XYZ file of C-alpha atoms in Angstrom:
418
model
C 0.000 0.002 0.001
C 1.195 3.449 -0.889
C -0.521 6.361 0.787
C -0.053 10.045 1.453
C -1.980 13.069 2.604
C -3.346 15.757 0.323
C -4.401 18.948 2.098
C -4.502 19.390 5.860
C -6.539 17.970 8.703
C -8.885 20.932 9.068
C -12.558 20.971 10.012
C -13.232 20.398 6.324
C -11.546 17.035 6.569
C -8.321 15.602 5.265
C -8.001 13.686 2.018
C -6.258 10.347 2.089
C -4.703 9.031 -1.106
C -4.765 5.265 -1.293
C -3.715 2.848 -4.027
C -4.914 -0.228 -2.188
C -6.652 -2.701 -4.503
C -10.208 -3.374 -3.346
C -13.423 -4.297 -5.201
C -14.587 -1.397 -7.362
C -17.897 -0.902 -5.572
C -16.131 -0.739 -2.219
C -14.242 2.410 -3.131
C -15.222 5.057 -0.613
C -14.323 6.494 2.764
C -11.424 5.149 4.772
C -12.217 3.077 7.862
C -11.383 5.929 10.228
C -14.031 8.123 8.609
C -11.797 10.648 6.819
C -12.565 11.534 3.244
C -10.739 9.271 0.857
C -9.454 8.846 -2.647
C -9.268 5.152 -3.434
C -8.287 3.283 -6.564
C -8.877 -0.274 -7.628
C -6.644 -1.748 -10.286
C -7.918 -3.473 -13.416
C -7.698 -2.231 -17.006
C -5.842 1.128 -17.047
C -7.572 2.608 -20.115
C -10.925 2.736 -21.865
C -11.503 1.731 -25.462
C -11.019 5.386 -26.370
C -7.488 5.417 -24.924
C -8.228 8.422 -22.798
C -5.521 9.963 -20.659
C -5.444 8.574 -17.128
C -7.778 10.448 -14.774
C -6.074 13.192 -12.786
C -7.248 12.206 -9.316
C -4.993 14.705 -7.538
C -6.331 17.454 -9.785
C -9.831 16.300 -8.964
C -9.081 16.715 -5.263
C -7.828 20.234 -5.981
C -11.139 21.040 -7.690
C -12.973 19.910 -4.552
C -10.715 22.098 -2.402
C -11.411 25.114 -4.598
C -15.179 24.563 -4.476
C -15.056 24.529 -0.688
C -12.996 27.727 -0.617
C -15.749 29.320 -2.719
C -18.521 28.467 -0.287
C -19.530 24.830 -0.776
C -19.711 22.978 2.566
C -18.488 19.860 0.780
C -17.745 18.357 -2.616
C -17.165 14.865 -3.941
C -16.764 12.800 -7.103
C -16.578 9.208 -8.256
C -14.919 8.033 -11.472
C -15.641 4.539 -12.800
C -13.094 3.641 -15.463
C -13.892 0.284 -17.067
C -13.711 -1.573 -13.737
C -11.478 0.824 -11.814
C -13.117 3.140 -9.277
C -11.719 6.402 -7.931
C -13.507 8.438 -5.275
C -12.723 11.874 -3.898
C -14.579 13.545 -1.039
C -13.835 16.729 0.881
C -15.663 18.851 3.384
C -18.866 18.077 5.214
C -22.152 16.435 4.312
C -23.892 17.877 7.374
C -22.836 21.224 8.825
C -24.712 20.549 12.052
C -22.985 17.303 12.983
C -19.782 17.903 11.037
C -20.161 14.501 9.334
C -17.680 14.222 6.504
C -18.628 13.961 2.862
C -18.871 10.353 1.678
C -18.959 9.557 -2.031
C -21.388 6.685 -1.434
C -24.118 8.859 0.116
C -27.390 9.765 -1.580
C -28.251 13.257 -2.798
C -30.750 15.143 -4.947
C -29.685 14.986 -8.613
C -31.872 17.776 -9.999
C -32.055 17.915 -13.782
C -30.110 14.704 -14.293
C -33.648 13.355 -13.759
C -34.403 14.551 -17.292
C -32.213 11.809 -18.754
C -34.231 9.174 -16.870
C -37.482 10.652 -18.202
C -36.130 10.725 -21.751
C -35.037 7.078 -21.516
C -38.556 6.006 -20.521
C -40.087 7.897 -23.448
C -37.562 6.520 -25.940
C -38.325 3.017 -24.706
C -41.977 3.781 -25.440
C -40.925 4.772 -28.965
C -39.234 1.376 -29.284
C -42.490 -0.226 -28.154
C -44.501 1.595 -30.810
C -46.482 3.613 -28.280
C -44.993 7.025 -29.087
C -43.753 8.895 -32.133
C -41.184 11.651 -31.622
C -42.498 13.818 -34.440
C -46.154 13.689 -33.454
C -47.789 16.653 -31.727
C -47.882 16.458 -27.941
C -51.550 17.425 -28.196
C -52.245 14.167 -30.015
C -51.404 12.316 -26.804
C -52.517 15.018 -24.349
C -55.376 16.780 -26.156
C -55.605 20.509 -25.562
C -52.633 20.663 -23.209
C -50.397 23.013 -25.195
C -51.268 26.207 -27.071
C -49.716 25.137 -30.386
C -50.340 21.829 -32.165
C -46.959 22.154 -33.851
C -45.114 21.319 -30.586
C -43.923 17.729 -31.006
C -42.514 15.238 -28.540
C -39.084 15.806 -30.094
C -39.364 19.547 -29.495
C -40.149 18.935 -25.841
C -37.255 16.524 -25.268
C -34.762 18.816 -27.034
C -35.912 22.082 -25.367
C -37.145 23.485 -28.672
C -40.842 23.741 -27.810
C -40.773 27.431 -26.860
C -42.598 26.667 -23.598
C -41.702 29.275 -20.996
C -39.800 28.064 -17.910
C -42.042 28.837 -14.932
C -39.087 28.507 -12.537
C -37.842 31.910 -13.728
C -40.760 33.458 -11.853
C -40.907 30.940 -9.026
C -37.264 31.455 -8.006
C -36.616 35.065 -9.009
C -35.864 35.552 -5.294
C -33.882 32.472 -4.394
C -34.551 31.711 -0.741
C -38.049 33.257 -0.450
C -39.026 31.447 -3.639
C -37.739 28.168 -2.294
C -39.415 28.541 1.098
C -42.732 29.274 -0.630
C -42.701 25.899 -2.419
C -40.498 23.563 -0.367
C -43.508 21.800 1.208
C -46.012 22.472 -1.550
C -47.420 19.740 -3.801
C -48.198 20.694 -7.390
C -49.944 18.686 -10.063
C -48.321 18.517 -13.483
C -51.192 20.616 -14.781
C -50.485 23.269 -12.142
C -46.938 23.632 -13.446
C -47.973 23.727 -17.094
C -50.541 26.390 -16.229
C -47.805 28.504 -14.624
C -45.796 28.245 -17.830
C -48.744 29.151 -20.025
C -49.234 32.432 -18.183
C -46.395 33.606 -20.444
C -46.281 33.405 -24.256
C -44.059 30.935 -26.088
C -40.448 32.110 -26.196
C -40.074 31.041 -29.832
C -41.934 29.184 -32.554
C -41.930 25.396 -32.039
C -38.696 23.905 -33.338
C -37.116 27.284 -34.086
C -34.552 27.526 -31.294
C -33.059 25.868 -28.239
C -34.423 27.408 -25.050
C -34.017 25.340 -21.896
C -37.244 25.001 -19.915
C -38.256 22.722 -17.061
C -41.787 22.852 -18.460
C -40.681 20.528 -21.245
C -39.910 17.704 -18.856
C -43.054 18.295 -16.840
C -44.808 17.543 -20.136
C -42.533 14.503 -20.498
C -43.801 13.211 -17.162
C -47.385 13.710 -18.285
C -46.679 11.748 -21.460
C -45.147 8.882 -19.475
C -48.153 8.644 -17.180
C -50.710 8.951 -19.990
C -49.077 6.340 -22.242
C -48.325 3.781 -19.525
C -51.176 4.354 -17.117
C -48.641 4.342 -14.269
C -46.966 7.001 -12.124
C -43.519 8.038 -13.299
C -42.068 6.459 -10.149
C -43.305 3.051 -11.290
C -41.874 3.467 -14.775
C -38.480 4.631 -13.478
C -38.437 1.649 -11.134
C -39.472 -1.019 -13.628
C -37.598 0.225 -16.675
C -34.346 1.591 -15.227
C -33.826 1.219 -11.474
C -34.601 -2.502 -11.134
C -32.859 -3.699 -14.340
C -29.673 -1.772 -13.481
C -29.894 -2.612 -9.746
C -29.648 1.027 -8.714
C -30.099 0.561 -4.981
C -29.593 4.256 -4.137
C -31.849 5.704 -6.836
C -35.293 6.829 -5.689
C -38.259 8.942 -6.711
C -40.048 9.787 -3.470
C -42.175 12.771 -4.546
C -44.088 14.196 -2.733
C -42.251 12.984 0.379
C -39.762 15.560 1.641
C -36.970 13.427 3.151
C -34.043 11.664 1.487
C -34.162 8.093 2.853
C -30.978 6.557 4.221
C -27.565 8.131 4.669
C -27.491 11.262 2.579
C -25.863 14.602 1.950
C -27.543 17.767 3.171
C -27.989 20.596 0.704
C -27.261 24.235 1.581
C -28.741 27.216 -0.250
C -27.119 30.676 0.006
C -29.453 33.692 -0.087
C -29.113 36.252 -2.850
C -26.466 38.779 -1.879
C -24.987 36.572 0.844
C -26.009 35.569 4.339
C -26.501 32.426 6.396
C -26.876 29.202 4.425
C -30.343 27.625 4.436
C -30.550 23.844 4.892
C -32.603 22.891 1.840
C -32.387 19.104 2.180
C -36.023 18.423 2.981
C -38.429 19.508 0.272
C -41.051 17.951 -1.970
C -39.266 19.031 -5.179
C -42.832 19.103 -6.474
C -41.905 22.196 -8.452
C -39.791 19.896 -10.677
C -41.079 16.290 -10.478
C -40.103 14.478 -13.719
C -37.845 17.437 -14.568
C -35.687 17.181 -11.441
C -36.947 15.322 -8.347
C -34.882 12.127 -8.333
C -32.399 11.022 -5.651
C -29.318 8.949 -6.418
C -25.632 8.405 -5.626
C -22.407 8.838 -7.587
C -22.179 5.071 -8.073
C -25.729 4.759 -9.414
C -25.434 7.764 -11.716
C -22.273 6.286 -13.187
C -23.986 2.941 -13.749
C -26.955 4.664 -15.384
C -25.040 6.865 -17.824
C -22.591 4.066 -18.631
C -25.497 1.753 -19.450
C -27.192 4.467 -21.477
C -24.219 5.191 -23.745
C -23.332 1.491 -23.783
C -26.639 0.800 -25.536
C -28.247 -1.167 -22.712
C -31.396 0.930 -22.189
C -32.873 1.336 -25.680
C -32.372 0.325 -29.276
C -29.446 1.647 -31.290
C -31.948 3.604 -33.380
C -33.350 5.463 -30.375
C -29.909 6.065 -28.884
C -28.989 7.695 -32.198
C -32.106 9.876 -31.954
C -31.097 10.861 -28.435
C -27.819 12.156 -29.905
C -29.298 14.435 -32.552
C -27.668 17.579 -31.209
C -29.041 21.092 -31.055
C -26.288 23.663 -30.528
C -26.225 25.237 -27.052
C -22.921 27.073 -27.489
C -19.471 26.490 -28.997
C -18.674 23.593 -26.656
C -22.093 22.093 -25.850
C -24.994 20.392 -27.581
C -28.345 19.113 -26.334
C -29.994 15.986 -27.686
C -33.124 14.368 -26.265
C -32.709 14.704 -22.506
C -28.955 14.373 -22.943
C -26.118 16.904 -22.955
C -22.896 16.724 -24.954
C -19.870 18.653 -23.704
C -16.663 19.110 -25.742
C -13.630 19.267 -23.459
C -10.293 21.039 -23.923
C -8.489 17.823 -24.923
C -10.858 17.163 -27.832
C -12.914 14.519 -26.013
C -16.701 14.783 -26.020
C -18.632 13.465 -23.026
C -22.331 12.746 -22.554
C -24.683 13.062 -19.611
C -26.482 15.808 -17.744
C -25.997 18.533 -15.183
C -28.321 18.912 -12.225
C -29.286 21.814 -9.996
C -31.790 21.644 -7.179
C -31.676 23.897 -4.148
C -28.466 23.071 -2.280
C -27.008 20.655 -4.847
C -24.889 20.975 -8.012
C -24.364 17.750 -9.979
C -22.276 16.880 -13.035
C -22.742 13.331 -14.389
C -21.040 12.461 -17.696
C -19.588 9.476 -19.517
C -17.399 8.734 -22.507
C -18.856 7.830 -25.903
C -18.555 4.107 -25.176
C -19.780 4.449 -21.594
C -16.579 2.968 -20.186
C -15.395 5.977 -18.204
C -17.915 7.920 -16.178
C -17.807 10.613 -13.524
C -20.456 11.959 -11.192
C -19.554 14.921 -9.013
C -21.462 16.956 -6.454
C -21.141 20.123 -4.410
C -23.743 20.567 -1.698
C -24.626 24.154 -2.511
C -26.287 26.108 -5.327
C -26.945 29.749 -6.272
C -23.159 30.117 -6.420
C -21.698 30.831 -9.865
C -18.108 30.296 -8.699
C -18.807 26.790 -7.419
C -20.832 25.929 -10.544
C -17.890 26.858 -12.765
C -15.373 25.101 -10.568
C -17.291 21.829 -10.530
C -17.318 21.806 -14.347
C -13.551 21.256 -14.123
C -14.166 17.797 -12.677
C -14.831 16.687 -16.255
C -11.407 17.876 -17.407
C -9.732 15.966 -14.565
C -11.718 12.811 -15.283
C -11.370 12.631 -19.066
C -8.382 14.775 -20.084
C -5.722 13.992 -17.457
C -3.067 16.043 -15.717
C -1.961 18.340 -18.516
C -5.517 19.422 -19.269
C -6.301 19.972 -15.597
C -3.303 22.288 -15.258
C -4.206 24.139 -18.451
C -7.814 24.573 -17.349
C -6.621 25.956 -14.021
C -4.323 28.476 -15.702
C -6.714 29.606 -18.442
C -9.917 31.569 -18.259
C -12.380 28.754 -18.905
C -15.728 29.595 -20.537
C -18.305 30.556 -17.937
C -20.971 27.962 -17.268
C -24.420 28.875 -18.498
C -26.787 28.430 -15.582
C -29.775 26.568 -17.041
C -31.221 23.809 -14.877
C -33.280 26.033 -12.581
C -34.535 29.588 -13.314
C -32.299 29.900 -16.404
C -33.114 33.582 -16.936
C -32.011 34.570 -13.416
C -28.407 35.665 -12.842
C -26.585 33.705 -10.133
C -24.646 35.278 -7.289
């Protein structure tokens, strides 16, 4: 065993570097409870011959996120049988319990990829056509018959994002809805108080309303709640033991990470862990872990969740900006080393998530900071992808250069972050 310390033993926790070979799923915190980086040795590369993950650089990203206001940060890389975990800081500010990369957390808009998978499976089953009007399946729901299922899943419907109004004031907006239960129709009605932002199909414009509609489609076409469809189609087949959809319950079952929401303009952090997430539902209410998210996105890009034809449809990209595309409930990000990765970001009050995998699904990272409404932390956590897929030289270059600023989209996309 070779080990060494990275960082110092502060209240935020030390980081232990360990190269001890253990089963991949056992990678996690050291026995004495300190945050750990652990590696298990099998194949050193993916089929894409990516540079080795920069685990030390990943730890530095976590340290930076904490210096910028995140109580804690963590990540797990699964690399074709080899697992690396990094955790720093605290999962619970009250008890001081250290971050643990195996704990559950709210994944926010990464939920959208689960919803899209269910709908694309329904396409495979002949129950749904991507280019048919949503109103064919949900008569009279939307104000324009030209809005198709494809437009909804690619954020090209023009439906206004009601969260812009709901969370214009971050903490007051959150407190007003944290225990509230909405119907899907309630949320669509909030959106329809505003006109369409563009003609159907004309432009990409991210909106949570789209994936509220996706949830309605799932329930109408299957006759089951979305929770049942997630469970039967994805969670059970992939054995995702930490992945849950508990709406409208407010608690995260089991050992979990608390989320902390900073008020606009600064002030005491608000513990935002317990909430219905009814304002998001099929657009952002799922709970998972870094392990389960890695399994899910690896299986998705590995072709295990739908036909090759539907996976190809999922990767019909609409341009977001010079380095990002959006498919059907799936993001593509082009990194500094020329590698493209696939997955989704997630923001829900108190949680920032990045979950992405390589083209073949053989290297995957999920990372989390337990804060939100913090532009600095959002941008810092994006660098976890460079560390995971581009290696040491890219991590150093990304640190030195002025990286493109992250576009805040997953919640209240029109509102400027602190």
